[in-house]
CSV table of C-alpha atoms in Angstrom, one decimal:
chain,number,residue,atom,x,y,z
A,112,MET,CA,0.0,0.0,0.0
A,113,THR,CA,1.4,3.4,-1.0
A,114,GLU,CA,2.1,5.7,1.9
A,115,ARG,CA,0.3,9.0,2.1
A,116,LEU,CA,0.9,12.2,4.1
A,117,ASP,CA,-1.7,14.8,4.7
A,118,ILE,CA,-0.2,18.3,5.2
A,119,TYR,CA,-2.0,21.3,6.7
A,120,VAL,CA,-0.5,24.7,6.0
A,121,GLY,CA,-1.2,27.8,7.9
A,122,TRP,CA,-3.0,30.4,5.7
A,123,ASP,CA,-3.1,34.1,6.3
A,124,SER,CA,-5.2,36.6,4.3
A,125,ARG,CA,-2.3,39.0,4.1
A,126,GLU,CA,0.0,36.5,2.3
A,127,PRO,CA,-2.0,34.0,0.2
A,128,ILE,CA,0.9,33.7,-2.3
A,129,ALA,CA,3.1,32.3,0.5
A,130,TYR,CA,0.7,29.4,1.0
A,131,GLU,CA,0.6,28.8,-2.8
A,132,VAL,CA,4.4,28.6,-3.0
A,133,ALA,CA,4.6,26.3,0.0
A,134,LYS,CA,2.0,24.0,-1.5
A,135,SER,CA,3.4,24.0,-5.0
A,136,THR,CA,7.0,23.2,-3.8
A,137,ILE,CA,5.7,20.4,-1.5
A,138,LEU,CA,3.9,18.8,-4.5
A,139,LYS,CA,6.9,19.4,-6.8
A,140,HIS,CA,9.2,17.2,-4.8
A,141,ALA,CA,6.8,14.7,-3.3
A,142,SER,CA,7.3,11.0,-4.3
A,143,ILE,CA,4.3,9.9,-2.4
A,144,PRO,CA,0.6,10.9,-2.5
A,145,VAL,CA,0.2,14.1,-0.4
A,146,GLY,CA,-2.9,16.1,0.4
A,147,VAL,CA,-2.1,19.8,1.1
A,148,GLU,CA,-4.9,21.9,2.7
A,149,PRO,CA,-4.8,25.4,4.1
A,150,ILE,CA,-5.9,26.0,7.7
A,151,VAL,CA,-8.2,29.0,7.2
A,152,LEU,CA,-9.2,30.6,10.5
A,153,GLU,CA,-12.5,32.0,9.1
A,154,ASN,CA,-13.6,28.4,8.2
A,155,LEU,CA,-12.9,27.2,11.7
A,156,VAL,CA,-14.8,30.2,13.2
A,157,SER,CA,-17.8,29.6,10.9
A,158,LYS,CA,-18.0,26.0,12.2
A,159,ASN,CA,-17.9,27.3,15.8
A,160,ALA,CA,-14.7,25.2,16.3
A,161,TYR,CA,-12.5,28.2,16.9
A,162,THR,CA,-13.8,30.6,19.6
A,163,ARG,CA,-10.6,32.3,21.0
A,164,ASP,CA,-10.6,36.0,21.5
A,165,ILE,CA,-8.2,38.0,19.3
A,166,ASP,CA,-4.7,38.0,20.7
A,167,PRO,CA,-2.8,41.2,20.0
A,168,LEU,CA,0.5,39.3,20.1
A,169,ALA,CA,-0.6,36.8,17.4
A,170,SER,CA,1.6,37.5,14.4
A,171,THR,CA,-0.5,35.4,12.0
A,172,GLU,CA,-4.0,34.1,11.6
A,173,PHE,CA,-2.8,30.6,12.2
A,174,THR,CA,-1.0,31.3,15.5
A,175,TYR,CA,-3.4,29.0,17.3
A,176,SER,CA,-5.4,27.3,14.6
A,177,ARG,CA,-2.3,25.2,13.7
A,178,PHE,CA,-3.1,23.0,16.7
A,179,PHE,CA,-6.4,22.0,14.9
A,180,THR,CA,-4.3,19.8,12.6
A,181,PRO,CA,-5.0,16.5,14.4
A,182,TRP,CA,-8.7,17.4,14.7
A,183,LEU,CA,-8.8,18.2,10.9
A,184,ALA,CA,-7.1,14.8,10.4
A,185,ASN,CA,-9.8,13.1,12.5
A,186,TYR,CA,-7.1,12.0,14.9
A,187,LYS,CA,-6.0,9.4,12.4
A,188,GLY,CA,-2.5,8.5,11.3
A,189,TRP,CA,0.3,11.0,10.9
A,190,ALA,CA,-0.2,14.6,9.7
A,191,LEU,CA,2.2,17.4,9.1
A,192,PHE,CA,1.6,21.1,9.9
A,193,CYS,CA,3.8,23.9,8.6
A,194,ASP,CA,3.6,27.7,8.5
A,195,CYS,CA,2.9,29.2,5.1
A,196,ASP,CA,6.2,30.9,4.8
A,197,PHE,CA,8.1,27.8,3.7
A,198,LEU,CA,9.9,26.9,0.5
A,199,PHE,CA,10.5,23.2,0.0
A,200,PHE,CA,13.5,21.7,-1.7
A,201,SER,CA,13.1,18.1,-0.7
A,202,ASP,CA,10.7,15.2,-0.6
A,203,VAL,CA,8.4,15.1,2.4
A,204,ALA,CA,8.4,11.3,2.1
A,205,ASP,CA,11.8,11.5,3.9
A,206,LEU,CA,9.9,12.5,7.1
A,207,LEU,CA,8.1,9.2,7.3
A,208,GLN,CA,11.3,7.5,8.5
A,209,TYR,CA,11.0,9.4,11.8
A,210,ARG,CA,7.6,8.0,12.8
A,211,ASP,CA,7.8,6.2,16.2
A,212,PRO,CA,4.4,5.3,17.7
A,213,GLN,CA,5.8,6.2,21.2
A,214,LYS,CA,6.2,9.9,20.1
A,215,ALA,CA,3.4,12.4,20.0
A,216,VAL,CA,5.0,14.9,17.7
A,217,TYR,CA,8.2,15.6,15.9
A,218,CYS,CA,9.8,19.0,15.3
A,219,VAL,CA,13.1,20.8,14.8
A,220,LYS,CA,14.2,21.7,18.4
A,221,HIS,CA,15.5,25.2,17.6
A,222,ASP,CA,17.3,27.2,20.2
A,223,TYR,CA,16.1,30.4,18.6
A,224,THR,CA,16.2,33.8,20.4
A,225,PRO,CA,15.5,36.6,17.8
A,226,LYS,CA,16.9,40.0,18.4
A,227,GLU,CA,14.5,41.9,16.1
A,228,GLY,CA,11.7,43.7,17.7
A,229,THR,CA,9.4,43.4,14.7
A,230,LYS,CA,9.0,41.0,11.8
A,231,MET,CA,7.1,40.7,8.5
A,232,ASP,CA,4.8,43.7,8.1
A,233,GLY,CA,5.5,45.3,11.4
A,234,LYS,CA,4.2,42.5,13.6
A,235,VAL,CA,5.8,42.2,17.0
A,236,GLN,CA,8.6,39.7,17.2
A,237,THR,CA,8.1,37.9,20.6
A,238,SER,CA,10.7,35.6,22.2
A,239,TYR,CA,9.8,32.6,24.3
A,240,PRO,CA,11.1,29.1,25.0
A,241,ARG,CA,10.9,26.5,22.2
A,242,LYS,CA,10.2,29.3,19.7
A,243,ASN,CA,9.6,28.0,16.2
A,244,TRP,CA,9.2,24.4,17.4
A,245,SER,CA,5.5,24.7,16.5
A,246,SER,CA,6.1,26.1,13.0
A,247,PHE,CA,6.7,22.6,11.6
A,248,MET,CA,5.1,19.7,13.4
A,249,LEU,CA,4.7,16.1,12.4
A,250,PHE,CA,1.8,14.9,14.5
A,251,ASN,CA,1.1,11.3,15.6
A,252,CYS,CA,-2.6,12.0,15.5
A,253,GLU,CA,-3.7,8.8,17.4
A,254,HIS,CA,-1.3,9.4,20.3
A,255,PRO,CA,-3.1,10.0,23.6
A,256,SER,CA,-1.2,13.3,24.2
A,257,VAL,CA,-2.2,14.6,20.7
A,258,ARG,CA,-5.8,13.5,21.2
A,259,LYS,CA,-5.9,16.0,24.1
A,260,LEU,CA,-5.8,18.8,21.4
A,261,THR,CA,-9.5,19.1,21.2
A,262,PRO,CA,-11.1,22.4,20.0
A,263,GLU,CA,-12.2,23.0,23.7
A,264,LEU,CA,-8.6,22.7,24.9
A,265,ILE,CA,-7.1,24.8,22.1
A,266,ASN,CA,-9.7,27.6,22.7
A,267,ARG,CA,-9.0,27.5,26.5
A,268,GLU,CA,-5.3,27.1,27.0
A,269,SER,CA,-2.6,29.7,26.8
A,270,GLY,CA,-0.3,30.3,23.9
A,271,ALA,CA,2.6,29.2,26.1
A,272,TYR,CA,0.9,25.8,26.9
A,273,LEU,CA,0.2,25.2,23.2
A,274,HIS,CA,3.4,26.4,21.5
A,275,ARG,CA,5.8,25.0,24.1
A,276,MET,CA,4.1,21.6,23.6
A,277,GLN,CA,3.2,21.3,27.2
A,278,TRP,CA,0.3,19.0,26.1
A,279,ALA,CA,3.0,16.3,25.5
A,280,ALA,CA,5.7,14.9,27.9
A,281,ASP,CA,9.2,16.0,26.9
A,282,ASP,CA,10.2,12.4,26.0
A,283,GLU,CA,7.2,12.3,23.6
A,284,ILE,CA,8.6,15.1,21.5
A,285,GLY,CA,10.8,13.6,18.8
A,286,GLU,CA,13.4,15.5,16.9
A,287,ILE,CA,14.0,15.9,13.1
A,288,PRO,CA,17.0,17.5,11.4
A,289,THR,CA,17.3,21.3,11.3
A,290,ALA,CA,17.3,21.1,7.5
A,291,TRP,CA,13.5,20.6,7.6
A,292,ASN,CA,12.9,23.9,9.3
A,293,TRP,CA,15.9,26.0,8.2
A,294,LEU,CA,15.4,29.5,9.6
A,295,GLU,CA,16.5,32.1,7.0
A,296,GLY,CA,18.6,34.7,8.7
A,297,TRP,CA,19.4,32.4,11.7
A,298,ASN,CA,20.7,29.0,10.6
A,299,GLU,CA,24.0,28.7,8.7
A,300,LYS,CA,23.7,28.0,5.0
A,301,PRO,CA,24.8,24.5,4.0
A,302,ALA,CA,28.3,24.1,2.6
A,303,SER,CA,26.7,22.3,-0.3
A,304,GLY,CA,23.2,21.8,-1.6
A,305,THR,CA,20.1,23.4,0.0
A,306,PRO,CA,18.1,22.9,3.2
A,307,ASN,CA,15.1,20.6,2.9
A,308,ALA,CA,12.8,23.4,3.7
A,309,VAL,CA,13.5,27.1,4.1
A,310,HIS,CA,11.5,29.0,6.7
A,311,PHE,CA,11.3,32.8,6.1
A,312,THR,CA,10.4,33.3,9.7
A,313,ASN,CA,11.3,37.1,9.9
A,314,GLY,CA,9.6,38.0,6.6
A,315,GLY,CA,9.7,36.7,3.0
A,316,PRO,CA,10.0,38.0,-0.5
A,317,TRP,CA,6.2,38.6,-0.8
A,318,PHE,CA,6.9,41.7,1.3
A,319,LYS,CA,8.7,44.5,-0.5
A,320,ASP,CA,11.0,45.2,2.4
A,321,TRP,CA,12.2,41.5,2.6
A,322,GLN,CA,13.7,41.0,-0.9
A,323,ASP,CA,17.3,40.5,0.0
A,324,VAL,CA,17.0,37.2,1.8
A,325,GLU,CA,18.7,33.8,1.2
A,326,TYR,CA,16.8,31.7,-1.4
A,327,GLY,CA,14.5,34.7,-2.1
A,328,ASP,CA,15.3,34.5,-5.8
A,329,VAL,CA,14.1,30.9,-5.8
A,330,TRP,CA,10.9,31.8,-4.0
A,331,ARG,CA,10.2,34.6,-6.5
A,332,LYS,CA,10.6,32.2,-9.4
A,333,GLU,CA,8.1,29.8,-7.9
A,334,ALA,CA,5.7,32.7,-7.1
A,335,LEU,CA,5.8,33.9,-10.7
A,336,LYS,CA,5.0,30.5,-12.0
A,337,ILE,CA,1.8,30.6,-10.0
A,338,ASP,CA,1.0,34.2,-10.6
A,339,PRO,CA,2.9,35.9,-13.5
A,340,ASP,CA,1.6,39.3,-12.2
A,341,PHE,CA,2.9,38.8,-8.7
A,342,LYS,CA,4.2,41.9,-7.0
A,343,PRO,CA,5.5,42.1,-3.4
A,344,ILE,CA,3.3,44.0,-1.0
């Protein structure tokens, strides 16, 4: 039986082209069947699944909705979440080798402490433990700790509880290589080749003030394939 991976990507109304590039580059390199779906906050709100108040510190529309990934996957199998500001260079099938049924979730365990006070289009850059761990998560949706991520819990709990993965024991959080969540402007560029997935965490080439970034030229080429009239905002 052919393996399949369902992937849920954060979607933000300010940067829909970022989602489209993430999706197209996932599909471009995938050697297995994948389903790529946006997590659109408005859709969750319309279903009365998402009821959190607006958080002034939330930098994207998917700050909290990302944790609906297991719910959207019906708590079955394994599912990947990633932010929309990713550019993929490698085959997501490679991630399947890390699946251990004892683990609740896998991520890149960054030690990331940004210096900038703002990112993207002026949004506040906050610093907290395990920052960026939740920007790329491979969920074991049937794991008891992941099944705790019900809409009720996601709407109730703090950002710290959710993003620091306090819903899972430390030994239930598996680690995948940095190359799968390579932070532009923070991680060192590989001596050869490319990262598996570039994360434009501070801001990407869809913003006019973020043009001179590593791999920005590749991202722009992909964007122009999707929308020949693309212009940064």
